[in-house]
Short mmCIF file of C-alpha atoms in Angstrom, two decimals:
data_model
loop_
_atom_site.label_atom_id
_atom_site.label_comp_id
_atom_site.label_asym_id
_atom_site.label_seq_id
_atom_site.Cartn_x
_atom_site.Cartn_y
_atom_site.Cartn_z
CA UNK A 12 68.37 176.37 86.80
CA UNK A 13 67.00 178.97 89.19
CA UNK A 14 65.37 181.87 87.36
CA UNK A 15 62.46 184.02 88.43
CA UNK A 16 58.99 183.19 87.15
CA UNK A 17 58.86 186.73 85.75
CA UNK A 18 61.78 185.89 83.48
CA UNK A 19 60.15 182.59 82.50
CA UNK A 20 57.00 184.40 81.43
CA UNK A 21 58.91 187.11 79.59
CA UNK A 22 61.01 184.58 77.67
CA UNK A 23 58.01 182.40 76.82
CA UNK A 24 56.07 185.43 75.57
CA UNK A 25 59.01 186.17 73.26
CA UNK A 26 59.24 182.51 72.25
CA UNK A 27 62.85 182.44 73.52
CA UNK A 28 64.57 179.47 75.23
CA UNK A 29 61.27 177.58 75.32
CA UNK A 30 62.84 174.19 76.11
CA UNK A 31 64.54 175.68 79.17
CA UNK A 32 61.90 178.14 80.34
CA UNK A 33 58.78 175.99 79.91
CA UNK A 34 59.81 173.30 82.45
CA UNK A 35 60.90 176.02 84.87
CA UNK A 36 57.60 177.90 84.47
CA UNK A 37 55.60 174.72 85.09
CA UNK A 38 57.72 173.71 88.11
CA UNK A 39 57.64 177.14 89.75
CA UNK A 40 53.94 177.69 89.15
CA UNK A 41 53.18 174.24 90.58
CA UNK A 42 55.30 174.90 93.67
CA UNK A 43 53.75 178.32 94.21
CA UNK A 44 50.30 176.70 94.12
CA UNK A 45 51.46 174.19 96.74
CA UNK A 46 53.00 176.82 99.04
CA UNK A 47 50.00 179.15 98.74
CA UNK A 48 47.59 176.30 99.53
CA UNK A 49 49.68 175.17 102.53
CA UNK A 50 49.66 178.65 104.08
CA UNK A 51 45.95 179.07 103.45
CA UNK A 52 45.14 175.57 104.73
CA UNK A 53 46.89 176.31 108.02
CA UNK A 54 44.59 179.28 108.60
CA UNK A 55 41.40 177.66 107.25
CA UNK A 56 41.93 174.40 109.16
CA UNK A 57 42.57 176.33 112.39
CA UNK A 58 39.40 178.40 111.91
CA UNK A 59 37.47 175.27 110.92
CA UNK A 60 38.42 173.58 114.19
CA UNK A 61 37.24 176.62 116.15
CA UNK A 62 33.99 176.67 114.17
CA UNK A 63 33.31 172.98 114.77
CA UNK A 64 34.25 173.24 118.45
CA UNK A 65 31.81 176.10 119.01
CA UNK A 66 28.84 174.18 117.53
CA UNK A 67 26.26 173.52 120.23
CA UNK A 68 25.46 169.94 119.15
CA UNK A 69 27.15 167.04 117.37
CA UNK A 70 27.31 166.85 113.58
CA UNK A 71 24.84 164.69 111.68
CA UNK A 72 26.11 161.31 110.50
CA UNK A 73 26.79 162.54 106.95
CA UNK A 74 28.79 165.56 108.07
CA UNK A 75 30.58 163.55 110.75
CA UNK A 76 31.69 161.00 108.13
CA UNK A 77 33.03 163.74 105.83
CA UNK A 78 34.90 165.37 108.72
CA UNK A 79 36.44 162.00 109.59
CA UNK A 80 37.62 161.54 105.99
CA UNK A 81 39.08 165.07 105.83
CA UNK A 82 40.98 164.55 109.06
CA UNK A 83 42.15 161.09 108.04
CA UNK A 84 43.63 162.28 104.74
CA UNK A 85 45.17 165.34 106.42
CA UNK A 86 46.85 163.15 109.03
CA UNK A 87 48.11 160.61 106.51
CA UNK A 88 49.72 163.35 104.42
CA UNK A 89 51.16 165.67 107.06
CA UNK A 90 52.03 163.14 109.77
CA UNK A 91 53.05 160.06 107.75
CA UNK A 92 54.97 161.69 104.85
CA UNK A 93 53.72 159.49 101.97
CA UNK A 94 55.72 158.99 98.76
CA UNK A 95 54.59 160.27 95.35
CA UNK A 96 52.52 157.18 94.50
CA UNK A 97 50.74 157.31 97.85
CA UNK A 98 50.10 161.02 97.28
CA UNK A 99 48.38 160.21 93.98
CA UNK A 100 46.10 157.78 95.81
CA UNK A 101 45.31 160.42 98.44
CA UNK A 102 44.53 162.89 95.63
CA UNK A 103 42.03 160.40 94.15
CA UNK A 104 40.39 159.99 97.56
CA UNK A 105 40.08 163.76 97.78
CA UNK A 106 38.49 163.98 94.33
CA UNK A 107 35.88 161.39 95.35
CA UNK A 108 35.24 163.21 98.61
CA UNK A 109 35.02 166.52 96.75
CA UNK A 110 32.36 165.07 94.43
CA UNK A 111 30.23 163.96 97.36
CA UNK A 112 30.56 167.39 99.01
CA UNK A 113 29.63 169.09 95.72
CA UNK A 114 26.63 166.79 95.21
CA UNK A 115 25.41 167.53 98.72
CA UNK A 116 25.94 171.27 98.24
CA UNK A 117 23.87 171.25 95.05
CA UNK A 118 21.00 169.65 96.95
CA UNK A 119 21.26 172.28 99.69
CA UNK A 120 21.26 175.06 97.08
CA UNK A 121 18.19 173.59 95.37
CA UNK A 122 16.32 173.52 98.68
CA UNK A 123 17.40 177.09 99.57
CA UNK A 124 16.07 178.34 96.22
CA UNK A 125 12.71 176.62 96.79
CA UNK A 126 12.26 178.00 100.30
CA UNK A 127 13.25 181.51 99.14
CA UNK A 128 10.22 181.55 96.81
CA UNK A 129 7.91 180.76 99.73
CA UNK A 130 9.71 183.33 101.85
CA UNK A 131 8.81 185.91 99.18
CA UNK A 132 5.14 184.87 99.34
CA UNK A 133 4.97 185.03 103.11
CA UNK A 134 6.72 188.41 103.21
CA UNK A 135 3.88 189.79 101.06
CA UNK A 136 1.28 188.33 103.41
CA UNK A 137 2.92 189.58 106.61
CA UNK A 138 0.98 192.85 106.92
CA UNK A 139 -2.37 191.14 106.55
CA UNK A 140 -1.72 190.08 110.16
CA UNK A 141 0.49 192.91 111.38
CA UNK A 142 -0.12 196.63 111.80
CA UNK A 143 1.22 198.80 108.99
CA UNK A 144 3.16 201.97 109.70
CA UNK A 145 3.61 205.13 107.65
CA UNK A 146 4.94 204.85 104.13
CA UNK A 147 5.23 207.37 101.25
CA UNK A 148 2.28 207.58 98.85
CA UNK A 149 2.73 205.82 95.52
CA UNK A 150 3.81 208.88 93.51
CA UNK A 151 6.33 210.06 96.09
CA UNK A 152 7.60 206.50 96.59
CA UNK A 153 8.09 206.00 92.85
CA UNK A 154 10.09 209.24 92.69
CA UNK A 155 12.31 208.14 95.59
CA UNK A 156 12.91 204.74 94.00
CA UNK A 157 13.89 206.25 90.64
CA UNK A 158 16.16 208.73 92.41
CA UNK A 159 17.75 205.82 94.33
CA UNK A 160 18.33 203.84 91.12
CA UNK A 161 20.01 206.72 89.29
CA UNK A 162 21.91 208.17 92.26
CA UNK A 163 25.00 206.62 90.69
CA UNK A 164 26.34 207.11 87.17
CA UNK A 165 27.92 203.66 87.15
CA UNK A 166 25.91 201.36 84.86
CA UNK A 167 26.74 198.24 86.84
CA UNK A 168 25.46 199.85 90.07
CA UNK A 169 22.32 201.09 88.28
CA UNK A 170 21.57 197.63 86.89
CA UNK A 171 22.14 196.06 90.30
CA UNK A 172 19.59 198.42 91.87
CA UNK A 173 17.10 197.95 89.02
CA UNK A 174 17.17 194.18 89.48
CA UNK A 175 16.70 194.53 93.23
CA UNK A 176 13.71 196.87 92.84
CA UNK A 177 12.06 194.63 90.22
CA UNK A 178 12.39 191.66 92.55
CA UNK A 179 10.68 193.52 95.42
CA UNK A 180 7.94 195.59 93.76
CA UNK A 181 4.46 194.05 93.51
CA UNK A 182 4.62 191.64 90.57
CA UNK A 183 1.83 192.41 88.11
CA UNK A 184 3.51 191.61 84.78
CA UNK A 185 1.43 189.73 82.22
CA UNK A 186 2.64 186.21 81.54
CA UNK A 187 3.00 186.97 77.83
CA UNK A 188 5.30 189.90 78.66
CA UNK A 189 7.24 187.69 81.10
CA UNK A 190 7.84 185.10 78.39
CA UNK A 191 8.99 187.87 76.03
CA UNK A 192 11.51 188.99 78.67
CA UNK A 193 12.85 185.43 78.92
CA UNK A 194 13.33 185.35 75.13
CA UNK A 195 15.09 188.72 75.16
CA UNK A 196 17.35 187.63 78.04
CA UNK A 197 18.38 184.44 76.26
CA UNK A 198 18.95 186.28 72.96
CA UNK A 199 21.75 188.25 74.63
CA UNK A 200 23.84 185.06 74.57
CA UNK A 201 23.87 184.80 70.78
CA UNK A 202 27.53 184.88 69.73
CA UNK A 203 28.70 184.15 73.28
CA UNK A 204 30.02 180.86 74.64
CA UNK A 205 27.67 177.90 75.09
CA UNK A 206 28.91 177.45 78.67
CA UNK A 207 27.66 180.95 79.58
CA UNK A 208 24.21 180.16 78.15
CA UNK A 209 24.13 176.87 80.05
CA UNK A 210 25.04 178.80 83.20
CA UNK A 211 22.09 181.14 82.60
CA UNK A 212 19.71 178.21 82.09
CA UNK A 213 20.89 176.60 85.33
CA UNK A 214 20.52 179.88 87.23
CA UNK A 215 17.03 180.46 85.84
CA UNK A 216 15.81 176.96 86.67
CA UNK A 217 17.07 177.09 90.24
CA UNK A 218 15.35 180.42 90.89
CA UNK A 219 12.13 179.23 89.23
CA UNK A 220 12.03 176.00 91.28
CA UNK A 221 12.44 174.06 88.03
CA UNK A 222 15.77 172.46 88.90
CA UNK A 223 15.41 168.98 90.34
CA UNK A 224 18.53 167.32 91.67
CA UNK A 225 18.53 163.51 91.58
CA UNK A 226 20.35 163.46 94.91
CA UNK A 227 17.43 165.12 96.68
CA UNK A 228 16.14 161.59 97.30
CA UNK A 229 19.44 160.69 98.98
CA UNK A 230 20.71 163.74 100.87
CA UNK A 231 18.88 166.03 103.33
CA UNK A 232 15.53 164.30 102.87
CA UNK A 233 14.38 165.89 106.14
CA UNK A 234 13.54 169.01 104.11
CA UNK A 235 11.13 167.21 101.75
CA UNK A 236 8.25 167.18 104.24
CA UNK A 237 8.27 170.92 105.11
CA UNK A 238 8.62 171.78 101.41
CA UNK A 239 5.65 169.55 100.60
CA UNK A 240 3.59 171.30 103.30
CA UNK A 241 4.36 174.67 101.68
CA UNK A 242 3.46 173.36 98.22
CA UNK A 243 0.02 172.34 99.51
CA UNK A 244 -0.61 175.51 101.52
CA UNK A 245 -3.58 177.71 100.57
CA UNK A 246 -1.76 181.05 100.80
CA UNK A 247 -4.62 183.12 99.36
CA UNK A 248 -7.01 182.01 102.12
CA UNK A 249 -4.59 182.00 105.04
CA UNK A 250 -5.46 183.13 108.55
CA UNK A 251 -3.08 184.46 111.20
CA UNK A 252 -2.44 181.08 112.83
CA UNK A 253 -1.67 179.41 109.52
CA UNK A 254 0.59 182.28 108.53
CA UNK A 255 2.64 181.90 111.72
CA UNK A 256 2.86 178.13 111.18
CA UNK A 257 4.09 178.36 107.59
CA UNK A 258 6.35 181.32 108.30
CA UNK A 259 7.93 179.27 111.08
CA UNK A 260 8.48 176.37 108.67
CA UNK A 261 10.26 178.67 106.21
CA UNK A 262 12.36 180.40 108.87
CA UNK A 263 13.42 177.16 110.58
CA UNK A 264 14.17 175.35 107.32
CA UNK A 265 16.09 178.28 105.86
CA UNK A 266 18.15 178.66 109.04
CA UNK A 267 19.13 174.98 109.01
CA UNK A 268 19.85 175.01 105.28
CA UNK A 269 22.09 178.06 105.49
CA UNK A 270 23.92 176.62 108.49
CA UNK A 271 24.54 173.39 106.56
CA UNK A 272 25.55 175.35 103.45
CA UNK A 273 28.15 177.29 105.46
CA UNK A 274 29.56 174.00 106.76
CA UNK A 275 29.77 172.46 103.29
CA UNK A 276 31.47 175.54 101.91
CA UNK A 277 34.10 175.11 104.62
CA UNK A 278 34.40 171.42 103.74
CA UNK A 279 34.77 172.31 100.07
CA UNK A 280 37.45 174.94 100.67
CA UNK A 281 39.53 172.68 102.90
CA UNK A 282 39.31 169.74 100.48
CA UNK A 283 40.34 172.02 97.60
CA UNK A 284 43.39 173.18 99.55
CA UNK A 285 44.25 169.64 100.60
CA UNK A 286 43.95 168.43 97.02
CA UNK A 287 46.28 171.19 95.86
CA UNK A 288 48.94 170.40 98.47
CA UNK A 289 48.72 166.62 97.94
CA UNK A 290 48.68 166.85 94.12
CA UNK A 291 51.69 169.15 94.04
CA UNK A 292 53.57 166.65 96.21
CA UNK A 293 52.55 163.84 93.84
CA UNK A 294 54.13 165.65 90.89
CA UNK A 295 57.21 167.00 92.65
CA UNK A 296 60.57 165.27 93.05
CA UNK A 297 62.29 165.53 96.41
CA UNK A 298 64.98 167.76 94.83
CA UNK A 299 62.30 170.18 93.53
CA UNK A 300 60.46 170.68 96.82
CA UNK A 301 60.51 174.15 98.31
CA UNK A 302 62.51 174.34 101.52
CA UNK A 303 61.12 177.20 103.56
CA UNK A 304 61.01 177.66 107.32
CA UNK A 305 57.59 179.29 107.21
CA UNK A 306 56.17 176.34 105.24
CA UNK A 307 57.37 174.15 108.10
CA UNK A 308 55.50 176.41 110.54
CA UNK A 309 52.33 176.13 108.43
CA UNK A 310 52.70 172.34 108.42
CA UNK A 311 53.11 172.36 112.22
CA UNK A 312 49.82 174.28 112.61
CA UNK A 313 48.03 171.79 110.35
CA UNK A 314 49.50 168.81 112.24
CA UNK A 315 48.49 170.39 115.55
CA UNK A 316 44.88 170.95 114.51
CA UNK A 317 44.71 167.42 113.11
CA UNK A 318 45.88 166.05 116.46
CA UNK A 319 43.32 168.17 118.31
CA UNK A 320 40.59 166.68 116.11
CA UNK A 321 41.80 163.13 116.75
CA UNK A 322 42.56 163.65 120.45
CA UNK A 323 45.90 161.86 120.06
CA UNK A 324 49.07 162.97 121.79
CA UNK A 325 52.27 163.81 119.94
CA UNK A 326 55.79 165.14 120.35
CA UNK A 327 54.71 168.14 118.32
CA UNK A 328 53.60 169.92 121.48
CA UNK A 329 57.17 169.68 122.84
CA UNK A 330 58.14 172.31 120.26
CA UNK A 331 56.50 174.87 122.53
CA UNK A 332 58.59 176.55 125.20
CA UNK A 333 56.21 175.46 127.95
CA UNK A 334 54.08 172.42 128.70
CA UNK A 335 50.83 172.41 126.79
CA UNK A 336 48.17 170.30 128.46
CA UNK A 337 44.76 171.77 127.77
CA UNK A 338 43.21 172.28 124.35
CA UNK A 339 42.99 176.04 124.92
CA UNK A 340 46.74 176.23 125.57
CA UNK A 341 47.53 174.25 122.43
CA UNK A 342 45.21 176.43 120.35
CA UNK A 343 46.83 179.58 121.73
CA UNK A 344 50.28 178.28 120.80
CA UNK A 345 49.15 177.35 117.29
CA UNK A 346 47.54 180.79 116.96
CA UNK A 347 50.91 182.35 117.76
CA UNK A 348 52.52 180.28 115.01
CA UNK A 349 49.90 181.53 112.56
CA UNK A 350 50.96 185.09 113.30
CA UNK A 351 54.43 184.21 111.98
CA UNK A 352 52.85 183.44 108.61
CA UNK A 353 51.29 186.88 108.17
CA UNK A 354 51.72 188.20 104.64
CA UNK A 355 53.12 184.99 103.13
CA UNK A 356 49.89 183.93 101.47
CA UNK A 357 49.30 187.42 100.04
CA UNK A 358 52.80 187.74 98.59
CA UNK A 359 52.47 184.40 96.79
CA UNK A 360 49.00 185.39 95.52
CA UNK A 361 50.58 188.25 93.56
CA UNK A 362 53.04 185.85 91.90
CA UNK A 363 50.28 183.34 91.14
CA UNK A 364 48.10 186.03 89.58
CA UNK A 365 50.95 186.76 87.18
CA UNK A 366 51.57 183.07 86.43
CA UNK A 367 47.84 182.30 85.97
CA UNK A 368 47.35 185.23 83.60
CA UNK A 369 49.39 183.46 80.92
CA UNK A 370 48.29 179.84 81.48
CA UNK A 371 45.89 179.88 78.54
CA UNK A 372 48.41 181.60 76.30
CA UNK A 373 51.15 179.11 77.23
CA UNK A 374 48.90 176.19 76.27
CA UNK A 375 47.82 177.81 73.02
CA UNK A 376 51.31 178.86 71.89
CA UNK A 377 53.46 176.11 73.40
CA UNK A 378 51.07 173.14 73.38
CA UNK A 379 53.32 171.01 71.16
CA UNK A 380 56.37 171.83 73.28
CA UNK A 381 54.47 170.77 76.42
CA UNK A 382 53.81 167.41 74.76
CA UNK A 383 57.35 166.90 73.47
CA UNK A 384 58.89 167.85 76.83
CA UNK A 385 56.58 165.47 78.70
CA UNK A 386 54.90 168.35 80.55
CA UNK A 387 51.33 167.93 79.31
CA UNK A 388 50.15 166.09 82.44
CA UNK A 389 51.88 168.62 84.67
CA UNK A 390 50.19 171.46 82.80
CA UNK A 391 46.78 169.80 83.13
CA UNK A 392 47.42 169.80 86.87
CA UNK A 393 48.12 173.54 86.76
CA UNK A 394 44.81 174.10 84.96
CA UNK A 395 42.97 172.17 87.70
CA UNK A 396 44.79 174.02 90.46
CA UNK A 397 43.92 177.32 88.79
CA UNK A 398 40.24 176.41 89.03
CA UNK A 399 40.64 175.42 92.68
CA UNK A 400 42.40 178.72 93.35
CA UNK A 401 39.45 180.67 91.91
CA UNK A 402 36.49 182.00 93.88
CA UNK A 403 34.35 179.06 92.75
CA UNK A 404 34.69 176.50 95.53
CA UNK A 405 32.70 173.89 93.63
CA UNK A 406 34.08 174.45 90.11
CA UNK A 407 33.85 171.46 87.77
CA UNK A 408 37.39 170.09 87.51
CA UNK A 409 36.64 167.92 84.48
CA UNK A 410 36.30 170.97 82.27
CA UNK A 411 39.20 172.27 80.20
CA UNK A 412 39.00 175.98 80.93
CA UNK A 413 41.38 176.70 78.06
CA UNK A 414 39.51 174.67 75.45
CA UNK A 415 37.70 176.65 72.76
CA UNK A 416 34.03 176.97 73.67
CA UNK A 417 31.14 176.51 71.23
CA UNK A 418 29.55 179.75 70.03
CA UNK A 419 25.81 180.15 70.60
CA UNK A 420 23.85 180.52 67.37
CA UNK A 421 20.45 182.19 66.98
CA UNK A 422 18.83 178.74 66.68
CA UNK A 423 20.52 177.53 69.88
CA UNK A 424 19.35 180.64 71.77
CA UNK A 425 15.78 180.23 70.48
CA UNK A 426 15.78 176.56 71.49
CA UNK A 427 17.02 177.43 75.00
CA UNK A 428 14.35 180.12 75.41
CA UNK A 429 11.73 177.66 74.18
CA UNK A 430 12.80 175.08 76.74
CA UNK A 431 12.66 177.52 79.63
CA UNK A 432 9.29 178.98 78.62
CA UNK A 433 7.80 175.51 78.15
CA UNK A 434 8.98 174.44 81.62
CA UNK A 435 7.65 177.62 83.22
CA UNK A 436 4.26 177.20 81.53
CA UNK A 437 4.05 173.65 82.88
CA UNK A 438 4.90 174.89 86.37
CA UNK A 439 2.30 177.66 86.18
CA UNK A 440 -0.49 175.26 85.13
CA UNK A 441 -1.04 173.93 88.63
CA UNK A 442 0.33 176.86 90.62
CA UNK A 443 -1.53 179.49 92.61
CA UNK A 444 -1.41 183.13 91.58
CA UNK A 445 0.87 184.06 94.49
CA UNK A 446 3.34 181.31 93.59
CA UNK A 447 3.41 182.39 89.92
CA UNK A 448 4.13 185.96 90.98
CA UNK A 449 6.86 184.85 93.38
CA UNK A 450 8.59 182.80 90.68
CA UNK A 451 8.38 185.68 88.21
CA UNK A 452 9.83 188.14 90.73
CA UNK A 453 12.56 185.74 91.80
CA UNK A 454 13.72 185.14 88.23
CA UNK A 455 13.37 188.71 86.94
CA UNK A 456 15.63 189.87 89.78
CA UNK A 457 18.42 187.62 88.46
CA UNK A 458 18.30 188.15 84.69
CA UNK A 459 19.86 191.00 82.64
CA UNK A 460 18.02 194.33 82.83
CA UNK A 461 15.40 194.48 80.08
CA UNK A 462 14.54 198.19 80.09
CA UNK A 463 15.59 200.57 77.31
CA UNK A 464 16.01 203.70 79.40
CA UNK A 465 15.21 205.60 82.62
CA UNK A 466 11.67 206.43 81.55
CA UNK A 467 10.75 202.77 81.05
CA UNK A 468 12.05 202.02 84.53
CA UNK A 469 10.08 204.90 86.05
CA UNK A 470 6.93 203.75 84.21
CA UNK A 471 7.40 200.17 85.45
CA UNK A 472 7.72 201.31 89.08
CA UNK A 473 4.61 203.49 88.87
CA UNK A 474 2.54 200.87 87.03
CA UNK A 475 3.41 198.05 89.44
CA UNK A 476 2.18 200.19 92.35
CA UNK A 477 -0.93 201.33 90.49
CA UNK A 478 -1.96 197.79 89.57
CA UNK A 479 -1.53 196.44 93.10
CA UNK A 480 -4.83 196.68 95.01
CA UNK A 481 -3.53 194.66 97.96
CA UNK A 482 -2.41 197.33 100.43
CA UNK A 483 -0.62 194.84 102.69
CA UNK A 484 1.42 193.51 99.79
CA UNK A 485 2.19 197.01 98.58
CA UNK A 486 3.25 198.11 102.06
CA UNK A 487 5.54 195.07 102.45
CA UNK A 488 7.19 195.77 99.10
CA UNK A 489 7.67 199.43 99.92
CA UNK A 490 9.14 198.64 103.33
CA UNK A 491 11.69 196.19 101.92
CA UNK A 492 12.77 198.71 99.29
CA UNK A 493 12.87 201.68 101.68
CA UNK A 494 14.93 199.67 104.18
CA UNK A 495 17.37 198.86 101.39
CA UNK A 496 17.55 202.50 100.30
CA UNK A 497 18.45 203.54 103.85
CA UNK A 498 21.07 200.79 104.08
CA UNK A 499 22.48 201.81 100.70
CA UNK A 500 22.96 205.35 101.97
CA UNK A 501 25.14 203.95 104.77
CA UNK A 502 27.03 201.11 103.05
CA UNK A 503 26.79 202.04 99.36
CA UNK A 504 25.77 198.65 98.00
CA UNK A 505 22.69 196.50 97.40
CA UNK A 506 22.31 193.17 99.18
#
């Protein structure tokens, strides 16, 4: 049978010819995932090689080991043509590698969140040691901020700007009010899915420096010492020399963390694509495989980059019309092959969007047919590949995204709020005033807007300025906000 996936979807929606259309839908969707991933991998792997080649120094041992594993699996799949059983073993290797990359990325994210709190503190201290320029008086500034917030009629844009302003204004909210805001924010999740509430709790803890990852004692331990120095710093009695020292610690650590995070995102994306290609091959008979010239070109690019990583020679370079000796010549040839793939990935994306839109419905309506036709395992693969094809590079693959989620009750929401408030209170017990304010600002910027109208927002802006008697802190807050307002006028979005 060779019918379009559009027809498969239409027939399945009508509950027609299910025994014929369901296997065809599963096969075609699976193959489209594989083709899309192969095209994207060719581009990502090429760019990854360029990125790695341009790095000034060698990778650390952990990153070097991961790169070696990625290249090894890529070579074994694309150069050695494994059978279906061998592909399943490669897929398992990739899942294990993906878990390590995800674990490492969570540690990096936890460190980034911690250093961002100290960055906030030091930003507010900056103008104790630096000359202040001209800035609007409080009343005029408050008017400009309110005008900036409501310059758009779009509620999403308004809320985005409100959260930004709250996170940058001098933080003078009473702790009792702050705890009330946490309760109100959690109460919004009553009646929603438990997974969304758990996501909120995770987000809150990371931004409040409450999240502790067990792997922080294993990975990237070089950041423990500078973080400990910041925890013990006396920010309220800091002189210019100390400020420069601690600011340097934050800047250097943040730079290294973000550089590592970028690398691990690249690792994660490539492993996701590899897993998709390898898994599709593990579930596809030779007769079902897509025969497409452009897929062959994509595979050639991937093989070429893999050989450049390994430094091995191959007959692959003889496909070029001229002798390719130097790395730059080989890269230029591979770049030309990439140009032949222009538009292929995008055209398949449109088909996949259509196929993915009905995945949940297919499972719900035709679950028994999937079982009886022996397609349940194939469909579980599609669900995993759908997650990998999403914008979430580190999505949890063990979750069934089509399973019915638990609904949050009032008692569950109250318990969640209680947990967060209790943890924050414990943190605040031994924290300085500036750290408490930084944590409050950092979390309030991320939670749902808690104002009931424009006037409450205007009052909050005015009151936060009025209650701040530290002119350096006030100036720093104003400058950050005014810079953002000017940038918004040019680009039309908040950072």
